[in-house]
PDB file of C-alpha atoms and ligand atoms in Angstrom:
ATOM      1  CA  MET A   1       0.000   0.000   0.000  1.00 97.00           C
ATOM      2  CA  ILE A   2       0.966   3.662  -0.391  1.00 98.00           C
ATOM      3  CA  THR A   3       0.168   6.308   2.213  1.00 98.00           C
ATOM      4  CA  THR A   4       0.056  10.007   1.439  1.00 98.00           C
ATOM      5  CA  VAL A   5       0.398  12.597   4.185  1.00 98.00           C
ATOM      6  CA  THR A   6      -1.137  16.054   3.777  1.00 98.00           C
ATOM      7  CA  LEU A   7      -0.394  17.941   6.983  1.00 98.00           C
ATOM      8  CA  ASN A   8      -2.098  21.037   5.571  1.00 97.00           C
ATOM      9  CA  LEU A   9      -5.245  19.655   3.936  1.00 97.00           C
ATOM     10  CA  ALA A  10      -7.150  21.977   1.629  1.00 97.00           C
ATOM     11  CA  ILE A  11     -10.362  22.448  -0.217  1.00 97.00           C
ATOM     12  CA  ASP A  12      -9.264  23.529  -3.681  1.00 94.00           C
ATOM     13  CA  LYS A  13     -11.697  26.045  -5.128  1.00 94.00           C
ATOM     14  CA  THR A  14     -11.188  27.067  -8.740  1.00 91.00           C
ATOM     15  CA  TYR A  15     -12.966  30.140 -10.112  1.00 95.00           C
ATOM     16  CA  TYR A  16     -13.128  30.313 -13.898  1.00 93.00           C
ATOM     17  CA  MET A  17     -13.666  33.940 -14.936  1.00 95.00           C
ATOM     18  CA  ALA A  18     -13.958  35.659 -18.317  1.00 95.00           C
ATOM     19  CA  SER A  19     -11.507  38.199 -16.908  1.00 95.00           C
ATOM     20  CA  PHE A  20     -10.222  39.086 -13.440  1.00 95.00           C
ATOM     21  CA  GLU A  21      -9.471  42.695 -12.478  1.00 94.00           C
ATOM     22  CA  LYS A  22      -7.959  43.964  -9.228  1.00 92.00           C
ATOM     23  CA  ASN A  23      -9.972  46.674  -7.390  1.00 95.00           C
ATOM     24  CA  ARG A  24     -13.173  45.686  -9.260  1.00 95.00           C
ATOM     25  CA  VAL A  25     -16.231  43.535  -8.567  1.00 95.00           C
ATOM     26  CA  ASN A  26     -15.491  40.259 -10.336  1.00 95.00           C
ATOM     27  CA  ARG A  27     -18.160  37.655 -11.087  1.00 95.00           C
ATOM     28  CA  VAL A  28     -17.422  33.965 -11.402  1.00 96.00           C
ATOM     29  CA  ASN A  29     -18.569  32.109 -14.537  1.00 95.00           C
ATOM     30  CA  GLN A  30     -17.876  28.608 -13.333  1.00 94.00           C
ATOM     31  CA  MET A  31     -16.616  27.085 -10.090  1.00 94.00           C
ATOM     32  CA  HIS A  32     -15.044  23.758  -9.129  1.00 91.00           C
ATOM     33  CA  ILE A  33     -14.596  22.495  -5.580  1.00 94.00           C
ATOM     34  CA  GLU A  34     -12.246  19.599  -4.959  1.00 93.00           C
ATOM     35  CA  PRO A  35     -10.621  17.933  -1.959  1.00 97.00           C
ATOM     36  CA  GLY A  36      -7.002  19.024  -2.178  1.00 96.00           C
ATOM     37  CA  GLY A  37      -3.650  19.719  -0.705  1.00 96.00           C
ATOM     38  CA  LYS A  38      -0.720  18.043  -2.416  1.00 97.00           C
ATOM     39  CA  GLY A  39      -0.947  14.614  -0.724  1.00 98.00           C
ATOM     40  CA  ILE A  40      -4.681  14.373  -1.428  1.00 98.00           C
ATOM     41  CA  ASN A  41      -4.004  15.132  -5.096  1.00 97.00           C
ATOM     42  CA  VAL A  42      -1.344  12.397  -5.180  1.00 98.00           C
ATOM     43  CA  ALA A  43      -3.833   9.967  -3.596  1.00 98.00           C
ATOM     44  CA  LYS A  44      -6.621  10.817  -6.064  1.00 98.00           C
ATOM     45  CA  VAL A  45      -4.338  10.087  -9.012  1.00 98.00           C
ATOM     46  CA  LEU A  46      -3.003   6.875  -7.395  1.00 98.00           C
ATOM     47  CA  LYS A  47      -6.614   5.755  -6.901  1.00 98.00           C
ATOM     48  CA  THR A  48      -7.376   6.370 -10.599  1.00 98.00           C
ATOM     49  CA  LEU A  49      -4.287   4.296 -11.439  1.00 98.00           C
ATOM     50  CA  ASN A  50      -5.693   1.481  -9.261  1.00 98.00           C
ATOM     51  CA  ILE A  51      -2.957   1.650  -6.619  1.00 98.00           C
ATOM     52  CA  PRO A  52      -4.085   0.941  -3.004  1.00 98.00           C
ATOM     53  CA  VAL A  53      -3.741   4.188  -1.064  1.00 98.00           C
ATOM     54  CA  THR A  54      -4.552   5.595   2.389  1.00 98.00           C
ATOM     55  CA  VAL A  55      -4.435   9.279   3.290  1.00 98.00           C
ATOM     56  CA  THR A  56      -3.668  10.975   6.570  1.00 98.00           C
ATOM     57  CA  GLY A  57      -3.129  14.518   7.866  1.00 98.00           C
ATOM     58  CA  PHE A  58      -4.881  17.021  10.124  1.00 98.00           C
ATOM     59  CA  ALA A  59      -8.582  17.603   9.414  1.00 98.00           C
ATOM     60  CA  GLY A  60     -10.334  20.505  11.122  1.00 97.00           C
ATOM     61  CA  GLY A  61     -13.853  21.982  11.289  1.00 97.00           C
ATOM     62  CA  TYR A  62     -16.462  21.982   8.517  1.00 97.00           C
ATOM     63  CA  ASN A  63     -13.811  21.891   5.837  1.00 98.00           C
ATOM     64  CA  GLY A  64     -12.199  18.876   7.527  1.00 98.00           C
ATOM     65  CA  ALA A  65     -15.576  17.115   7.611  1.00 98.00           C
ATOM     66  CA  PHE A  66     -16.060  17.892   3.899  1.00 98.00           C
ATOM     67  CA  LEU A  67     -12.614  16.415   3.183  1.00 98.00           C
ATOM     68  CA  SER A  68     -13.386  13.188   5.109  1.00 98.00           C
ATOM     69  CA  GLU A  69     -16.707  12.840   3.255  1.00 98.00           C
ATOM     70  CA  SER A  70     -14.992  13.490  -0.058  1.00 98.00           C
ATOM     71  CA  MET A  71     -12.524  10.683   0.637  1.00 98.00           C
ATOM     72  CA  ASP A  72     -15.468   8.368   1.399  1.00 98.00           C
ATOM     73  CA  LEU A  73     -17.112   9.328  -1.900  1.00 98.00           C
ATOM     74  CA  LEU A  74     -13.865   8.680  -3.784  1.00 97.00           C
ATOM     75  CA  GLN A  75     -13.453   5.396  -1.856  1.00 98.00           C
ATOM     76  CA  ILE A  76     -10.037   6.466  -0.581  1.00 98.00           C
ATOM     77  CA  GLU A  77      -9.137   5.104   2.878  1.00 98.00           C
ATOM     78  CA  HIS A  78      -8.480   7.912   5.371  1.00 98.00           C
ATOM     79  CA  GLU A  79      -7.062   8.113   8.889  1.00 98.00           C
ATOM     80  CA  PHE A  80      -7.131  11.815   9.666  1.00 98.00           C
ATOM     81  CA  VAL A  81      -6.162  13.322  13.013  1.00 98.00           C
ATOM     82  CA  HIS A  82      -9.020  15.651  13.946  1.00 97.00           C
ATOM     83  CA  VAL A  83      -8.138  19.148  15.162  1.00 97.00           C
ATOM     84  CA  SER A  84     -10.230  22.022  16.474  1.00 92.00           C
ATOM     85  CA  GLY A  85      -9.272  24.680  13.881  1.00 94.00           C
ATOM     86  CA  GLU A  86     -10.520  24.894  10.308  1.00 96.00           C
ATOM     87  CA  SER A  87      -8.792  23.152   7.395  1.00 97.00           C
ATOM     88  CA  ARG A  88      -7.910  25.709   4.747  1.00 97.00           C
ATOM     89  CA  ILE A  89      -9.351  26.771   1.425  1.00 97.00           C
ATOM     90  CA  CYS A  90      -6.957  27.244  -1.490  1.00 96.00           C
ATOM     91  CA  LEU A  91      -8.368  29.461  -4.207  1.00 96.00           C
ATOM     92  CA  ASN A  92      -7.251  29.417  -7.833  1.00 93.00           C
ATOM     93  CA  VAL A  93      -8.618  32.222 -10.010  1.00 95.00           C
ATOM     94  CA  ILE A  94      -8.362  31.498 -13.709  1.00 93.00           C
ATOM     95  CA  ASP A  95      -8.601  34.512 -15.991  1.00 95.00           C
ATOM     96  CA  LYS A  96      -9.570  33.145 -19.409  1.00 91.00           C
ATOM     97  CA  GLN A  97      -8.885  36.394 -21.264  1.00 94.00           C
ATOM     98  CA  LYS A  98      -5.304  36.823 -20.024  1.00 94.00           C
ATOM     99  CA  ASN A  99      -4.797  33.067 -19.710  1.00 89.00           C
ATOM    100  CA  GLU A 100      -3.546  33.622 -16.155  1.00 91.00           C
ATOM    101  CA  SER A 101      -3.961  31.656 -12.940  1.00 91.00           C
ATOM    102  CA  THR A 102      -3.703  33.339  -9.509  1.00 94.00           C
ATOM    103  CA  GLU A 103      -3.550  31.171  -6.373  1.00 93.00           C
ATOM    104  CA  ILE A 104      -4.588  32.446  -2.926  1.00 96.00           C
ATOM    105  CA  LEU A 105      -3.713  29.928  -0.194  1.00 95.00           C
ATOM    106  CA  GLU A 106      -4.870  30.123   3.446  1.00 96.00           C
ATOM    107  CA  LYS A 107      -2.466  29.244   6.284  1.00 94.00           C
ATOM    108  CA  GLY A 108      -4.343  26.276   7.746  1.00 94.00           C
ATOM    109  CA  PRO A 109      -5.190  25.397  11.376  1.00 96.00           C
ATOM    110  CA  TRP A 110      -2.913  25.580  14.427  1.00 97.00           C
ATOM    111  CA  ILE A 111      -1.496  22.201  15.469  1.00 98.00           C
ATOM    112  CA  ASN A 112      -0.594  21.575  19.114  1.00 97.00           C
ATOM    113  CA  HIS A 113       1.965  19.183  20.588  1.00 97.00           C
ATOM    114  CA  GLU A 114      -0.571  16.499  21.446  1.00 97.00           C
ATOM    115  CA  GLN A 115      -2.078  16.501  17.931  1.00 98.00           C
ATOM    116  CA  TRP A 116       1.418  16.318  16.415  1.00 98.00           C
ATOM    117  CA  ASN A 117       2.241  13.265  18.564  1.00 98.00           C
ATOM    118  CA  GLN A 118      -1.023  11.671  17.532  1.00 98.00           C
ATOM    119  CA  LEU A 119      -0.153  12.201  13.871  1.00 98.00           C
ATOM    120  CA  LYS A 120       3.260  10.568  14.400  1.00 98.00           C
ATOM    121  CA  LYS A 121       1.569   7.576  16.072  1.00 98.00           C
ATOM    122  CA  THR A 122      -0.910   7.250  13.183  1.00 98.00           C
ATOM    123  CA  LEU A 123       1.931   7.493  10.665  1.00 98.00           C
ATOM    124  CA  ASP A 124       4.005   4.914  12.535  1.00 98.00           C
ATOM    125  CA  ALA A 125       1.141   2.415  12.241  1.00 98.00           C
ATOM    126  CA  LEU A 126       0.536   3.244   8.566  1.00 98.00           C
ATOM    127  CA  ALA A 127       4.275   3.032   7.753  1.00 98.00           C
ATOM    128  CA  SER A 128       4.376  -0.541   9.057  1.00 98.00           C
ATOM    129  CA  LYS A 129       1.837  -1.467   6.320  1.00 97.00           C
ATOM    130  CA  SER A 130       3.106   0.798   3.514  1.00 98.00           C
ATOM    131  CA  GLU A 131       5.838   0.485   0.913  1.00 98.00           C
ATOM    132  CA  TYR A 132       5.961   4.229   0.181  1.00 98.00           C
ATOM    133  CA  ILE A 133       4.850   7.209   2.235  1.00 98.00           C
ATOM    134  CA  VAL A 134       4.437  10.466   0.322  1.00 98.00           C
ATOM    135  CA  LEU A 135       4.803  13.651   2.412  1.00 98.00           C
ATOM    136  CA  SER A 136       3.620  16.675   0.465  1.00 96.00           C
ATOM    137  CA  GLY A 137       2.898  20.349   0.783  1.00 95.00           C
ATOM    138  CA  SER A 138       3.268  23.178   3.245  1.00 94.00           C
ATOM    139  CA  LEU A 139       3.095  22.878   7.025  1.00 95.00           C
ATOM    140  CA  PRO A 140       0.142  24.125   9.056  1.00 95.00           C
ATOM    141  CA  GLN A 141       0.775  26.591  11.889  1.00 96.00           C
ATOM    142  CA  GLY A 142       2.408  25.283  15.071  1.00 97.00           C
ATOM    143  CA  LEU A 143       4.767  22.833  13.315  1.00 97.00           C
ATOM    144  CA  THR A 144       8.469  23.507  12.857  1.00 97.00           C
ATOM    145  CA  ASN A 145      10.917  23.333   9.958  1.00 97.00           C
ATOM    146  CA  ARG A 146      12.067  19.986  11.375  1.00 97.00           C
ATOM    147  CA  SER A 147       8.582  18.424  11.278  1.00 98.00           C
ATOM    148  CA  TYR A 148       8.977  16.627   7.939  1.00 98.00           C
ATOM    149  CA  ALA A 149      12.469  15.420   8.895  1.00 97.00           C
ATOM    150  CA  GLU A 150      10.924  13.930  12.071  1.00 98.00           C
ATOM    151  CA  LEU A 151       8.328  12.093   9.990  1.00 98.00           C
ATOM    152  CA  VAL A 152      11.040  10.742   7.682  1.00 98.00           C
ATOM    153  CA  LYS A 153      12.663   9.176  10.772  1.00 97.00           C
ATOM    154  CA  VAL A 154       9.363   7.542  11.797  1.00 98.00           C
ATOM    155  CA  ILE A 155       8.940   6.153   8.272  1.00 98.00           C
ATOM    156  CA  HIS A 156      12.508   4.817   8.041  1.00 97.00           C
ATOM    157  CA  ALA A 157      12.175   3.135  11.439  1.00 98.00           C
ATOM    158  CA  GLN A 158       9.324   1.076   9.973  1.00 98.00           C
ATOM    159  CA  GLY A 159      11.306   0.198   6.833  1.00 98.00           C
ATOM    160  CA  ALA A 160       9.049   2.165   4.449  1.00 98.00           C
ATOM    161  CA  LYS A 161      10.359   4.583   1.797  1.00 98.00           C
ATOM    162  CA  ALA A 162       9.794   8.309   2.321  1.00 98.00           C
ATOM    163  CA  VAL A 163       8.964  10.547  -0.646  1.00 98.00           C
ATOM    164  CA  VAL A 164       9.015  14.276   0.143  1.00 98.00           C
ATOM    165  CA  ASP A 165       7.598  17.170  -1.865  1.00 96.00           C
ATOM    166  CA  THR A 166       7.877  20.407   0.070  1.00 94.00           C
ATOM    167  CA  SER A 167       9.722  23.710  -0.144  1.00 91.00           C
ATOM    168  CA  GLY A 168      11.753  26.316   1.763  1.00 91.00           C
ATOM    169  CA  ALA A 169      13.287  25.690   5.179  1.00 93.00           C
ATOM    170  CA  PRO A 170      11.424  22.374   5.841  1.00 94.00           C
ATOM    171  CA  PHE A 171      12.897  21.072   2.571  1.00 94.00           C
ATOM    172  CA  LYS A 172      16.452  21.936   3.692  1.00 92.00           C
ATOM    173  CA  GLU A 173      15.933  19.913   6.871  1.00 94.00           C
ATOM    174  CA  VAL A 174      14.533  17.024   4.838  1.00 96.00           C
ATOM    175  CA  LEU A 175      17.718  16.846   2.739  1.00 95.00           C
ATOM    176  CA  MET A 176      19.640  16.070   5.914  1.00 94.00           C
ATOM    177  CA  ALA A 177      17.137  13.319   6.843  1.00 96.00           C
ATOM    178  CA  GLU A 178      17.930  11.597   3.496  1.00 97.00           C
ATOM    179  CA  PRO A 179      14.535  10.312   2.327  1.00 98.00           C
ATOM    180  CA  PHE A 180      14.154   7.889  -0.588  1.00 98.00           C
ATOM    181  CA  LEU A 181      12.938  10.580  -2.997  1.00 98.00           C
ATOM    182  CA  ILE A 182      12.668  14.375  -3.153  1.00 98.00           C
ATOM    183  CA  LYS A 183      10.671  16.319  -5.748  1.00 97.00           C
ATOM    184  CA  PRO A 184      11.043  20.102  -5.680  1.00 96.00           C
ATOM    185  CA  ASN A 185      10.014  22.119  -8.725  1.00 95.00           C
ATOM    186  CA  GLN A 186      12.420  24.448 -10.545  1.00 96.00           C
ATOM    187  CA  GLU A 187      11.173  27.540  -8.689  1.00 95.00           C
ATOM    188  CA  GLU A 188      11.446  25.836  -5.279  1.00 94.00           C
ATOM    189  CA  LEU A 189      14.954  24.655  -6.106  1.00 96.00           C
ATOM    190  CA  ALA A 190      15.984  28.211  -7.069  1.00 96.00           C
ATOM    191  CA  GLN A 191      14.633  29.434  -3.730  1.00 94.00           C
ATOM    192  CA  ILE A 192      16.637  26.805  -1.813  1.00 93.00           C
ATOM    193  CA  VAL A 193      19.814  27.605  -3.729  1.00 92.00           C
ATOM    194  CA  GLY A 194      19.159  31.311  -3.050  1.00 93.00           C
ATOM    195  CA  VAL A 195      18.759  32.588  -6.627  1.00 95.00           C
ATOM    196  CA  ASP A 196      15.846  34.152  -8.555  1.00 94.00           C
ATOM    197  CA  GLN A 197      15.998  31.703 -11.436  1.00 95.00           C
ATOM    198  CA  ILE A 198      17.845  28.465 -12.061  1.00 96.00           C
ATOM    199  CA  SER A 199      18.816  27.122 -15.504  1.00 96.00           C
ATOM    200  CA  GLU A 200      18.644  23.450 -16.487  1.00 95.00           C
ATOM    201  CA  ASP A 201      22.455  23.197 -16.317  1.00 95.00           C
ATOM    202  CA  GLU A 202      22.404  24.632 -12.814  1.00 97.00           C
ATOM    203  CA  VAL A 203      19.697  22.128 -11.819  1.00 97.00           C
ATOM    204  CA  VAL A 204      21.993  19.268 -12.900  1.00 96.00           C
ATOM    205  CA  HIS A 205      24.916  20.934 -11.102  1.00 96.00           C
ATOM    206  CA  THR A 206      22.885  21.249  -7.872  1.00 97.00           C
ATOM    207  CA  LEU A 207      21.676  17.655  -7.985  1.00 97.00           C
ATOM    208  CA  ASN A 208      25.279  16.567  -8.578  1.00 95.00           C
ATOM    209  CA  LYS A 209      26.343  18.476  -5.463  1.00 95.00           C
ATOM    210  CA  TRP A 210      23.502  16.896  -3.487  1.00 96.00           C
ATOM    211  CA  ARG A 211      24.815  13.420  -4.210  1.00 94.00           C
ATOM    212  CA  LYS A 212      26.586  13.763  -0.861  1.00 94.00           C
ATOM    213  CA  PHE A 213      23.146  13.177   0.670  1.00 94.00           C
ATOM    214  CA  LYS A 214      22.239   9.556   0.247  1.00 93.00           C
ATOM    215  CA  ILE A 215      18.948  10.226  -1.558  1.00 97.00           C
ATOM    216  CA  PRO A 216      18.436   7.582  -4.272  1.00 97.00           C
ATOM    217  CA  ILE A 217      16.013   9.618  -6.420  1.00 98.00           C
ATOM    218  CA  MET A 218      15.906  13.404  -6.886  1.00 98.00           C
ATOM    219  CA  ILE A 219      13.347  14.864  -9.294  1.00 98.00           C
ATOM    220  CA  VAL A 220      13.135  18.522 -10.293  1.00 98.00           C
ATOM    221  CA  THR A 221       9.955  19.256 -12.243  1.00 97.00           C
ATOM    222  CA  LEU A 222      10.108  22.006 -14.883  1.00 96.00           C
ATOM    223  CA  GLY A 223       6.379  22.612 -15.474  1.00 93.00           C
ATOM    224  CA  LYS A 224       5.371  22.071 -19.113  1.00 92.00           C
ATOM    225  CA  ASP A 225       9.050  21.408 -19.976  1.00 95.00           C
ATOM    226  CA  GLY A 226       9.117  18.129 -18.023  1.00 97.00           C
ATOM    227  CA  ALA A 227      11.746  17.193 -15.458  1.00 98.00           C
ATOM    228  CA  ILE A 228      15.408  16.581 -14.688  1.00 98.00           C
ATOM    229  CA  VAL A 229      15.992  13.470 -12.629  1.00 98.00           C
ATOM    230  CA  SER A 230      18.895  11.959 -10.771  1.00 97.00           C
ATOM    231  CA  ALA A 231      18.195   8.297 -10.094  1.00 96.00           C
ATOM    232  CA  ASN A 232      20.737   5.815  -8.797  1.00 86.00           C
ATOM    233  CA  ASP A 233      23.727   7.793 -10.117  1.00 86.00           C
ATOM    234  CA  LYS A 234      22.263   8.488 -13.569  1.00 95.00           C
ATOM    235  CA  PHE A 235      20.701  11.690 -14.892  1.00 97.00           C
ATOM    236  CA  TYR A 236      17.582  11.755 -17.055  1.00 98.00           C
ATOM    237  CA  ARG A 237      15.741  14.464 -18.985  1.00 98.00           C
ATOM    238  CA  VAL A 238      11.985  13.948 -19.274  1.00 98.00           C
ATOM    239  CA  ILE A 239      10.053  15.711 -22.047  1.00 98.00           C
ATOM    240  CA  PRO A 240       6.256  15.538 -21.935  1.00 97.00           C
ATOM    241  CA  PRO A 241       4.089  15.732 -25.058  1.00 95.00           C
ATOM    242  CA  PRO A 242       2.826  19.233 -25.960  1.00 94.00           C
ATOM    243  CA  ILE A 243      -0.753  19.825 -24.767  1.00 96.00           C
ATOM    244  CA  ASN A 244      -3.300  22.626 -24.540  1.00 93.00           C
ATOM    245  CA  VAL A 245      -3.351  23.318 -20.817  1.00 92.00           C
ATOM    246  CA  VAL A 246      -6.776  23.688 -19.176  1.00 90.00           C
ATOM    247  CA  ASN A 247      -5.636  23.875 -15.509  1.00 86.00           C
ATOM    248  CA  SER A 248      -2.108  22.919 -14.459  1.00 90.00           C
ATOM    249  CA  VAL A 249      -2.727  23.109 -10.674  1.00 89.00           C
ATOM    250  CA  GLY A 250      -1.947  19.662  -9.264  1.00 93.00           C
ATOM    251  CA  SER A 251       0.226  18.577 -12.222  1.00 96.00           C
ATOM    252  CA  GLY A 252       3.338  18.304  -9.991  1.00 96.00           C
ATOM    253  CA  ASP A 253       1.348  16.113  -7.580  1.00 97.00           C
ATOM    254  CA  SER A 254       0.089  13.999 -10.490  1.00 98.00           C
ATOM    255  CA  PHE A 255       3.679  13.648 -11.738  1.00 98.00           C
ATOM    256  CA  ALA A 256       4.695  12.316  -8.305  1.00 98.00           C
ATOM    257  CA  ALA A 257       1.712   9.936  -8.260  1.00 98.00           C
ATOM    258  CA  GLY A 258       2.510   8.572 -11.726  1.00 98.00           C
ATOM    259  CA  PHE A 259       6.130   7.983 -10.767  1.00 98.00           C
ATOM    260  CA  ILE A 260       5.378   6.233  -7.465  1.00 98.00           C
ATOM    261  CA  ALA A 261       2.649   4.160  -9.142  1.00 98.00           C
ATOM    262  CA  GLY A 262       5.314   3.048 -11.633  1.00 98.00           C
ATOM    263  CA  LEU A 263       7.788   2.075  -8.911  1.00 98.00           C
ATOM    264  CA  TYR A 264       5.088   0.354  -6.851  1.00 98.00           C
ATOM    265  CA  SER A 265       4.126  -1.766  -9.866  1.00 98.00           C
ATOM    266  CA  GLY A 266       7.765  -2.805 -10.378  1.00 98.00           C
ATOM    267  CA  ASN A 267       8.619  -0.792 -13.505  1.00 97.00           C
ATOM    268  CA  LYS A 268      12.079   0.412 -14.578  1.00 97.00           C
ATOM    269  CA  ILE A 269      12.982   4.070 -13.953  1.00 97.00           C
ATOM    270  CA  LYS A 270      12.467   5.198 -17.573  1.00 97.00           C
ATOM    271  CA  HIS A 271       8.971   3.739 -17.681  1.00 98.00           C
ATOM    272  CA  CYS A 272       8.153   5.274 -14.286  1.00 98.00           C
ATOM    273  CA  LEU A 273       9.187   8.654 -15.703  1.00 98.00           C
ATOM    274  CA  CYS A 274       6.881   8.160 -18.717  1.00 98.00           C
ATOM    275  CA  MET A 275       4.037   7.382 -16.312  1.00 98.00           C
ATOM    276  CA  ALA A 276       4.941  10.458 -14.258  1.00 98.00           C
ATOM    277  CA  ALA A 277       4.982  12.891 -17.189  1.00 98.00           C
ATOM    278  CA  ALA A 278       1.803  11.383 -18.654  1.00 98.00           C
ATOM    279  CA  ALA A 279      -0.018  11.800 -15.324  1.00 98.00           C
ATOM    280  CA  GLY A 280       1.208  15.411 -14.998  1.00 98.00           C
ATOM    281  CA  ALA A 281       0.037  16.242 -18.532  1.00 98.00           C
ATOM    282  CA  ALA A 282      -3.274  14.378 -18.140  1.00 98.00           C
ATOM    283  CA  ASN A 283      -3.990  16.436 -15.018  1.00 97.00           C
ATOM    284  CA  ALA A 284      -3.398  19.683 -16.934  1.00 96.00           C
ATOM    285  CA  LEU A 285      -6.059  18.614 -19.454  1.00 97.00           C
ATOM    286  CA  THR A 286      -8.812  18.523 -16.816  1.00 94.00           C
ATOM    287  CA  LYS A 287     -10.521  21.423 -15.048  1.00 87.00           C
ATOM    288  CA  LYS A 288     -10.028  19.842 -11.620  1.00 87.00           C
ATOM    289  CA  ALA A 289      -6.752  19.961  -9.664  1.00 84.00           C
ATOM    290  CA  GLY A 290      -5.301  16.506  -9.043  1.00 90.00           C
ATOM    291  CA  SER A 291      -7.465  14.565 -11.446  1.00 94.00           C
ATOM    292  CA  ILE A 292      -6.614  12.505 -14.531  1.00 97.00           C
ATOM    293  CA  ALA A 293      -8.636  10.603 -17.135  1.00 97.00           C
ATOM    294  CA  LEU A 294      -7.194   7.121 -17.515  1.00 97.00           C
ATOM    295  CA  GLU A 295      -7.598   7.132 -21.342  1.00 97.00           C
ATOM    296  CA  GLU A 296      -5.656  10.410 -21.630  1.00 97.00           C
ATOM    297  CA  PHE A 297      -2.955   9.047 -19.314  1.00 98.00           C
ATOM    298  CA  GLU A 298      -2.552   5.908 -21.455  1.00 97.00           C
ATOM    299  CA  ARG A 299      -2.524   7.953 -24.676  1.00 97.00           C
ATOM    300  CA  LEU A 300       0.025  10.507 -23.410  1.00 98.00           C
ATOM    301  CA  LYS A 301       2.303   7.833 -21.895  1.00 97.00           C
ATOM    302  CA  THR A 302       3.344   6.652 -25.357  1.00 96.00           C
ATOM    303  CA  SER A 303       4.544  10.111 -26.446  1.00 97.00           C
ATOM    304  CA  VAL A 304       6.694  11.052 -23.416  1.00 98.00           C
ATOM    305  CA  LYS A 305      10.420  11.230 -24.244  1.00 98.00           C
ATOM    306  CA  VAL A 306      13.009  10.189 -21.646  1.00 98.00           C
ATOM    307  CA  PHE A 307      16.714  10.267 -22.388  1.00 96.00           C
ATOM    308  CA  GLU A 308      19.801   9.768 -20.288  1.00 95.00           C
ATOM    309  CA  LEU A 309      22.065  12.796 -19.847  1.00 93.00           C
ATOM    310  CA  SER A 310      25.761  12.101 -20.254  1.00 78.00           C
TER     311      SER A 310
HETATM  312  O1  LIG B   1      -0.132  21.408  -6.030  1.00 59.32           O
HETATM  313  C1  LIG B   1      -1.394  22.021  -6.060  1.00 59.32           C
HETATM  314  C2  LIG B   1      -1.912  22.184  -4.662  1.00 59.32           C
HETATM  315  O2  LIG B   1      -1.880  20.948  -4.066  1.00 59.32           O
HETATM  316  C3  LIG B   1      -3.301  22.735  -4.616  1.00 59.32           C
HETATM  317  O3  LIG B   1      -4.172  21.681  -4.717  1.00 59.32           O
HETATM  318  C4  LIG B   1      -3.344  23.519  -3.315  1.00 59.32           C
HETATM  319  O4  LIG B   1      -4.057  22.854  -2.385  1.00 59.32           O
HETATM  320  C5  LIG B   1      -1.890  23.797  -3.003  1.00 59.32           C
HETATM  321  O5  LIG B   1      -1.109  23.029  -3.895  1.00 59.32           O
HETATM  322  C6  LIG B   1      -1.379  23.620  -1.637  1.00 59.32           C
HETATM  323  O6  LIG B   1       0.022  23.789  -1.597  1.00 59.32           O
HETATM  324  P1  LIG B   1       0.845  23.896  -0.279  1.00 59.32           P
HETATM  325  O7  LIG B   1       2.269  23.887  -0.692  1.00 59.32           O
HETATM  326  O8  LIG B   1       0.438  25.190   0.374  1.00 59.32           O
HETATM  327  O9  LIG B   1       0.503  22.728   0.591  1.00 59.32           O
END
């Protein structure tokens, strides 16, 4: 089984608007509401790919109840730790005219010491039954930069493999904890390195430097341009097929889901990367964040290009 952890669960609301203007009254043409947060998106895609998955994280208030119900409807197993605050809403405003997407993300509830310990206990039990544990997204209030690194320790102690997709200071701590896989995007990597922008050559250079950490797989996603991957001492460039993007929110999560689904089913790295890029692209073809159509995934998988970098 695979477990995904979303410490900062979210309801993803997408507003589709003819145009969006600051300092004006804006009216919404169409709206989508989806259970979200990065780990939930990973789980939804894994479920579509028929991989057994359980989700955990902190669920609070009415939004938390909505998220639990949504998991029931999607037939995704959940073991949430219930907290008194309110799980957050993440808003994505899509301006059709300018072809722009603006995300507004709430902070999430406050987590106390007791709730954190309860989450670690839940994760410990889930790790004993899981092959991979995916830790994704930002941290809710009350947790520290070391929180993900602590969870990696819990996971390793149970012999499961930790996959981490986060950013900023928590990501730096995670590097030191040496999980099985890390997956920052190009922008997050630039932020960690301390630059405004990072070129593809610099991505390879950084991953080379990070070989001192014993992290078997490091993936840097490049949005519509694919990914650069360091896996077991080899470098790969992944190029997805060109598509007409509808909504790319959740494509990084779908990429992670496709890759882990590939590993879980015993595929070789190159095939896993085709599955990853196909899932990322298939997600961008749907209006919902973290959702893929299986037929699109299968179709796109055959046109992903993966080559080894020398
Ligand atoms: O990757 C997309 C997404 O998962 C959205 O669904 C939204 O919930 C957001 O990211 C949350 O990101 P964060 O890093 O704040 O956990």
